[in-house]
mmCIF file of C-alpha atoms in Angstrom:
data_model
loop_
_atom_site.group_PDB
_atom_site.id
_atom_site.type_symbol
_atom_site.label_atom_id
_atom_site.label_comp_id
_atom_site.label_asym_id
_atom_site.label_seq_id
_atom_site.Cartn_x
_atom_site.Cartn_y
_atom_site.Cartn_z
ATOM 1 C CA UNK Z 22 0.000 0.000 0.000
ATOM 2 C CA UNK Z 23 1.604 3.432 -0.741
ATOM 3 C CA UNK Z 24 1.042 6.432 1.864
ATOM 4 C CA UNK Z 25 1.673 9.586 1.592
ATOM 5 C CA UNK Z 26 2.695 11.312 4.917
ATOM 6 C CA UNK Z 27 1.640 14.637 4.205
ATOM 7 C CA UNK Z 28 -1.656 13.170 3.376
ATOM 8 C CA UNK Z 29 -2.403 11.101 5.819
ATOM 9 C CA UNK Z 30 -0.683 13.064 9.444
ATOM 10 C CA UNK Z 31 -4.033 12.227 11.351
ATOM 11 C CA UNK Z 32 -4.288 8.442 10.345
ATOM 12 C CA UNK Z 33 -7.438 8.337 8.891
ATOM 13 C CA UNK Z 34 -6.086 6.187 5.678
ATOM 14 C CA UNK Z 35 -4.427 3.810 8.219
ATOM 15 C CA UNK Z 36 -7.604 3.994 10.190
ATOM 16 C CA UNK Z 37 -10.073 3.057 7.357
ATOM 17 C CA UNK Z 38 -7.995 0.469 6.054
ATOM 18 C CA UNK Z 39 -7.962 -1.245 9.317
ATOM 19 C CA UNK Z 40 -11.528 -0.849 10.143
ATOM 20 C CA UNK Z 41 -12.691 -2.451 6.778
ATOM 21 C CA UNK Z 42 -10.206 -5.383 6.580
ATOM 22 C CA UNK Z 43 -10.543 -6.196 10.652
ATOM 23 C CA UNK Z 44 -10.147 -10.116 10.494
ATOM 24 C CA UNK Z 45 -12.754 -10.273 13.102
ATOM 25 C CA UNK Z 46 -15.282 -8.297 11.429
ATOM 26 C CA UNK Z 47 -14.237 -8.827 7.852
ATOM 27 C CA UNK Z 48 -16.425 -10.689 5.763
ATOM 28 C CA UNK Z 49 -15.125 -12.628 2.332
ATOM 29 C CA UNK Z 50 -18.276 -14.216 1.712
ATOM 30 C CA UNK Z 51 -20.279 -11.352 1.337
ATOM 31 C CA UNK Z 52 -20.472 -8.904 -1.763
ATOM 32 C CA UNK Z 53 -22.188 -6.126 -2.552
ATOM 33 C CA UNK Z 54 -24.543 -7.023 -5.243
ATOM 34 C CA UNK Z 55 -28.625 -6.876 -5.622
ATOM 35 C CA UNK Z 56 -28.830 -10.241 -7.453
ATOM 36 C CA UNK Z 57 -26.936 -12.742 -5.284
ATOM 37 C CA UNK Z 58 -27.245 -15.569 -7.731
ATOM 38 C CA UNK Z 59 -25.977 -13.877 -10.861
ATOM 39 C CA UNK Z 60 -22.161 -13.200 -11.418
ATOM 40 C CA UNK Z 61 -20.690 -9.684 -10.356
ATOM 41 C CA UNK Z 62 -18.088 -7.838 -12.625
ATOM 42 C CA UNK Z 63 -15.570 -6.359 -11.105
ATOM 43 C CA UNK Z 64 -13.170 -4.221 -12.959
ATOM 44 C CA UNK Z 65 -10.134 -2.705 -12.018
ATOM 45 C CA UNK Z 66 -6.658 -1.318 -13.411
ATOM 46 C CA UNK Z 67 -3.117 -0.722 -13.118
ATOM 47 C CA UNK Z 68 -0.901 1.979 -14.687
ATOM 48 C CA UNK Z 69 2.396 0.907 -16.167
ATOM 49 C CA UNK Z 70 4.091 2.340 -13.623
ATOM 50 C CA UNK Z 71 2.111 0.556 -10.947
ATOM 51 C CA UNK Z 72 3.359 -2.645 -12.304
ATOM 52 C CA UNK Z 73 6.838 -1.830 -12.732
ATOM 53 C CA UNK Z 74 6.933 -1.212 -8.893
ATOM 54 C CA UNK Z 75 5.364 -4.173 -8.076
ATOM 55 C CA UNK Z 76 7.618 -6.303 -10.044
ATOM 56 C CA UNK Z 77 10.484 -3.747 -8.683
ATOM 57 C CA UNK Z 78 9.640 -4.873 -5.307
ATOM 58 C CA UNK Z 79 8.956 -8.847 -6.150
ATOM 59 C CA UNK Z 80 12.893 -9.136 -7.495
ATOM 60 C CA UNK Z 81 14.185 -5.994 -5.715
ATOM 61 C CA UNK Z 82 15.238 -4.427 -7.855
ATOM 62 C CA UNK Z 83 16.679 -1.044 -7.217
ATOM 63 C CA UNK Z 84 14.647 2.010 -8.482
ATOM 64 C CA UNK Z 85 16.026 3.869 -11.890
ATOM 65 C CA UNK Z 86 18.015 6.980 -11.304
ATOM 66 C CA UNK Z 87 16.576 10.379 -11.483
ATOM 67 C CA UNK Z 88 17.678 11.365 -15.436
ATOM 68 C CA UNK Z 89 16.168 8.067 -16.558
ATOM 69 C CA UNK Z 90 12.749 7.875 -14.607
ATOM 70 C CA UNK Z 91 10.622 7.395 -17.179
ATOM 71 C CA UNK Z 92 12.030 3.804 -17.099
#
């Protein structure tokens, strides 16, 4: 998960995050949905960059210097 400090001084990020994925009141089985018998869709996305961090971090991999950040 990235943070921004500046962002998030009061905690209210870390706060959410902990309140909706508490393993004692977290539920998998349950999804938002009107029709529970029919299939949801779920979407989602990365950016480029996104990845290349992730995989960055997977094989640590040190990050690109500042003159070729694009990268």
């Amino acid at each position: 998960m990235y943070s921004f400090p500046e962002l998030m001084a009061d905690g209210t990020e870390e706060q959410l995050y902990r309140t909706l994925l508490d393993p004692l009141r977290y539920e998998k089985d349950v999804r938002p949905t009107l029709h529970h018998s029919m299939p949801t869709n779920v979407t989602f996305g990365f950016l480029l960059n996104q990845i290349v961090e992730m995989v960055r971090s997977l094989f640590a991999l040190p990050r690109p210097h500042a003159s070729r950040a694009f990268l």
